[in-house]
Amino acid sequence: MEHFTVPAQMTQEQADIYYMREALRQAQKAFDQEEVPVGAVLMHNNKIIAKAYNQVELLKDATAHAEMLCLTMASEFFNDWRLEEATLYVTLEPCTMCAGAIILSRVKRLVWGAPDLRVGANGSWINVFEKNHPIHQVEVTQGVLKEEASLLMSKFFSLKRTKSKTLQS
């Protein structure tokens, strides 16, 4: 995987948008493969270390969420499960499984785009991150490029419903 650096003079907000755009590119790959369009990027020292997208259908694995795959790739890169100085960018609010993995991996910061009203674990359904964890607390920024991430999800499920109606006819 190529690792590229972002200009250091960016503000945090600009960097968040930059990395979220890369996560959206990953989500588009999922969309193109008829997977729920969620993408994730893990950044460390202004470099992208890992990137992934949902592969639940492809791998026939309910745990193959973009976040889980990205965390695994990053752990392999560092040869360590502790990702203490890393930031994870994900296009959709993480579910409880992914939130738990983020905490256990000791990711320093989480940035997500669109809320997930069904299973979001940062306040949309439940808030795993509000609890004071005895070992690690994750800094969270939410709503970065929310409209773009939400639009991709809406478009995906709209197409799924259309295909389903067409098959039923």
Short mmCIF file of C-alpha atoms in Angstrom, two decimals:
data_model
loop_
_atom_site.label_atom_id
_atom_site.label_comp_id
_atom_site.label_asym_id
_atom_site.label_seq_id
_atom_site.Cartn_x
_atom_site.Cartn_y
_atom_site.Cartn_z
CA MET A 1 0.00 0.00 0.00
CA GLU A 2 1.19 3.49 -0.79
CA HIS A 3 1.61 5.78 2.19
CA PHE A 4 1.40 9.44 1.45
CA THR A 5 1.83 12.53 3.55
CA VAL A 6 -0.47 15.51 3.83
CA PRO A 7 0.97 19.03 3.98
CA ALA A 8 1.67 19.91 7.62
CA GLN A 9 0.31 23.46 7.29
CA MET A 10 -3.30 22.23 7.16
CA THR A 11 -5.62 23.07 10.03
CA GLN A 12 -7.25 20.15 11.86
CA GLU A 13 -10.54 20.88 10.10
CA GLN A 14 -8.85 20.86 6.67
CA ALA A 15 -7.04 17.61 7.49
CA ASP A 16 -10.31 16.03 8.68
CA ILE A 17 -11.97 16.92 5.37
CA TYR A 18 -8.95 15.68 3.39
CA TYR A 19 -8.88 12.28 5.10
CA MET A 20 -12.67 11.92 5.06
CA ARG A 21 -12.61 12.43 1.29
CA GLU A 22 -10.25 9.45 1.08
CA ALA A 23 -12.63 7.45 3.28
CA LEU A 24 -15.45 8.44 0.90
CA ARG A 25 -13.37 7.09 -2.01
CA GLN A 26 -13.19 3.80 -0.13
CA ALA A 27 -16.95 3.91 0.46
CA GLN A 28 -17.48 4.39 -3.28
CA LYS A 29 -15.51 1.17 -3.88
CA ALA A 30 -17.93 -0.63 -1.57
CA PHE A 31 -20.88 0.95 -3.40
CA ASP A 32 -19.47 -0.18 -6.75
CA GLN A 33 -19.26 -3.76 -5.41
CA GLU A 34 -22.83 -3.64 -4.05
CA GLU A 35 -21.64 -3.49 -0.46
CA VAL A 36 -23.06 -1.02 2.06
CA PRO A 37 -20.94 2.03 1.19
CA VAL A 38 -18.78 2.57 4.24
CA GLY A 39 -15.11 3.47 3.96
CA ALA A 40 -12.38 3.92 6.55
CA VAL A 41 -8.89 5.40 6.62
CA LEU A 42 -6.39 5.24 9.46
CA MET A 43 -3.90 8.09 9.74
CA HIS A 44 -0.71 8.29 11.80
CA ASN A 45 1.79 11.18 11.73
CA ASN A 46 0.05 12.77 8.73
CA LYS A 47 0.32 9.56 6.71
CA ILE A 48 -2.40 7.16 5.63
CA ILE A 49 -1.38 3.80 7.04
CA ALA A 50 -4.46 1.74 6.17
CA LYS A 51 -7.68 2.10 4.20
CA ALA A 52 -10.58 -0.26 3.71
CA TYR A 53 -14.23 -0.54 2.78
CA ASN A 54 -17.10 -2.82 3.79
CA GLN A 55 -16.70 -6.35 2.46
CA VAL A 56 -19.44 -8.17 4.37
CA GLU A 57 -21.08 -9.64 1.25
CA LEU A 58 -17.84 -10.42 -0.56
CA LEU A 59 -16.27 -12.22 2.41
CA LYS A 60 -19.60 -13.58 3.75
CA ASP A 61 -18.50 -12.23 7.13
CA ALA A 62 -20.69 -9.99 9.30
CA THR A 63 -17.55 -8.58 10.96
CA ALA A 64 -15.94 -7.40 7.69
CA HIS A 65 -16.83 -3.76 8.34
CA ALA A 66 -14.57 -1.06 6.94
CA GLU A 67 -13.39 -0.09 10.42
CA MET A 68 -12.50 -3.66 11.42
CA LEU A 69 -10.57 -4.29 8.21
CA CYS A 70 -8.76 -0.96 8.54
CA LEU A 71 -7.78 -1.62 12.17
CA THR A 72 -6.46 -5.07 11.23
CA MET A 73 -4.38 -3.63 8.39
CA ALA A 74 -2.97 -0.92 10.66
CA SER A 75 -2.07 -3.45 13.36
CA GLU A 76 -0.25 -5.51 10.74
CA PHE A 77 1.59 -2.39 9.51
CA PHE A 78 2.77 -1.48 13.02
CA ASN A 79 3.13 -5.10 14.16
CA ASP A 80 1.23 -3.98 17.26
CA TRP A 81 -2.44 -3.93 18.22
CA ARG A 82 -2.01 -0.62 20.05
CA LEU A 83 -2.81 2.27 17.71
CA GLU A 84 -2.41 4.96 20.36
CA GLU A 85 -1.44 7.90 18.18
CA ALA A 86 -3.70 7.06 15.24
CA THR A 87 -6.85 8.70 13.94
CA LEU A 88 -9.54 6.63 12.26
CA TYR A 89 -11.76 8.30 9.68
CA VAL A 90 -14.97 6.49 8.79
CA THR A 91 -17.86 7.62 6.62
CA LEU A 92 -20.55 6.21 8.92
CA GLU A 93 -20.96 6.31 12.69
CA PRO A 94 -19.46 3.04 13.97
CA CYS A 95 -21.65 0.22 15.28
CA THR A 96 -21.08 -1.26 18.75
CA MET A 97 -18.71 -3.94 17.40
CA CYS A 98 -16.54 -1.37 15.65
CA ALA A 99 -16.73 1.07 18.58
CA GLY A 100 -15.48 -1.68 20.88
CA ALA A 101 -12.64 -2.50 18.49
CA ILE A 102 -11.70 1.19 18.27
CA ILE A 103 -11.50 1.44 22.05
CA LEU A 104 -9.63 -1.85 22.44
CA SER A 105 -7.17 -0.86 19.69
CA ARG A 106 -6.58 2.35 21.62
CA VAL A 107 -7.17 4.60 18.65
CA LYS A 108 -6.53 8.15 19.82
CA ARG A 109 -9.17 9.86 17.71
CA LEU A 110 -12.24 8.89 15.71
CA VAL A 111 -13.75 11.09 12.99
CA TRP A 112 -16.98 9.98 11.35
CA GLY A 113 -19.37 11.39 8.75
CA ALA A 114 -23.01 10.29 8.66
CA PRO A 115 -25.05 9.08 11.64
CA ASP A 116 -26.32 5.50 11.67
CA LEU A 117 -29.78 5.64 13.23
CA ARG A 118 -30.14 1.84 13.30
CA VAL A 119 -26.94 0.77 15.07
CA GLY A 120 -24.77 3.87 15.60
CA ALA A 121 -22.72 3.59 18.77
CA ASN A 122 -21.87 7.28 19.22
CA GLY A 123 -25.31 8.53 20.18
CA SER A 124 -27.65 7.64 17.34
CA TRP A 125 -28.68 4.35 18.94
CA ILE A 126 -26.37 3.99 21.92
CA ASN A 127 -23.26 5.90 23.01
CA VAL A 128 -20.36 3.61 23.81
CA PHE A 129 -17.86 6.48 23.75
CA GLU A 130 -19.54 8.50 26.53
CA LYS A 131 -18.59 5.90 29.14
CA ASN A 132 -15.29 6.52 30.88
CA HIS A 133 -13.27 3.50 29.92
CA PRO A 134 -10.79 2.51 32.65
CA ILE A 135 -7.87 2.22 30.22
CA HIS A 136 -8.55 4.40 27.19
CA GLN A 137 -10.74 7.30 26.08
CA VAL A 138 -11.27 8.06 22.37
CA GLU A 139 -11.57 11.66 21.15
CA VAL A 140 -14.52 11.87 18.74
CA THR A 141 -15.38 14.34 16.00
CA GLN A 142 -18.63 13.70 14.19
CA GLY A 143 -20.42 14.99 11.12
CA VAL A 144 -17.39 15.60 8.87
CA LEU A 145 -18.72 15.62 5.26
CA LYS A 146 -21.98 14.32 6.71
CA GLU A 147 -24.07 15.29 3.67
CA GLU A 148 -21.80 13.52 1.18
CA ALA A 149 -21.63 10.36 3.29
CA SER A 150 -25.41 10.40 3.88
CA LEU A 151 -26.12 10.93 0.19
CA LEU A 152 -24.02 7.89 -0.79
CA MET A 153 -25.87 5.73 1.76
CA SER A 154 -29.28 7.02 0.60
CA LYS A 155 -28.40 6.41 -3.04
CA PHE A 156 -27.25 2.86 -2.24
CA PHE A 157 -30.40 1.87 -0.36
CA SER A 158 -32.63 3.57 -2.92
CA LEU A 159 -31.02 1.47 -5.66
CA LYS A 160 -31.42 -1.67 -3.51
CA ARG A 161 -35.14 -0.96 -3.04
CA THR A 162 -35.58 -0.32 -6.78
CA LYS A 163 -33.83 -3.60 -7.66
CA SER A 164 -35.93 -5.45 -5.12
CA LYS A 165 -39.18 -4.05 -6.57
CA THR A 166 -38.01 -4.91 -10.09
CA LEU A 167 -37.31 -8.51 -9.05
CA GLN A 168 -40.73 -8.79 -7.41
CA SER A 169 -42.54 -7.62 -10.56
#
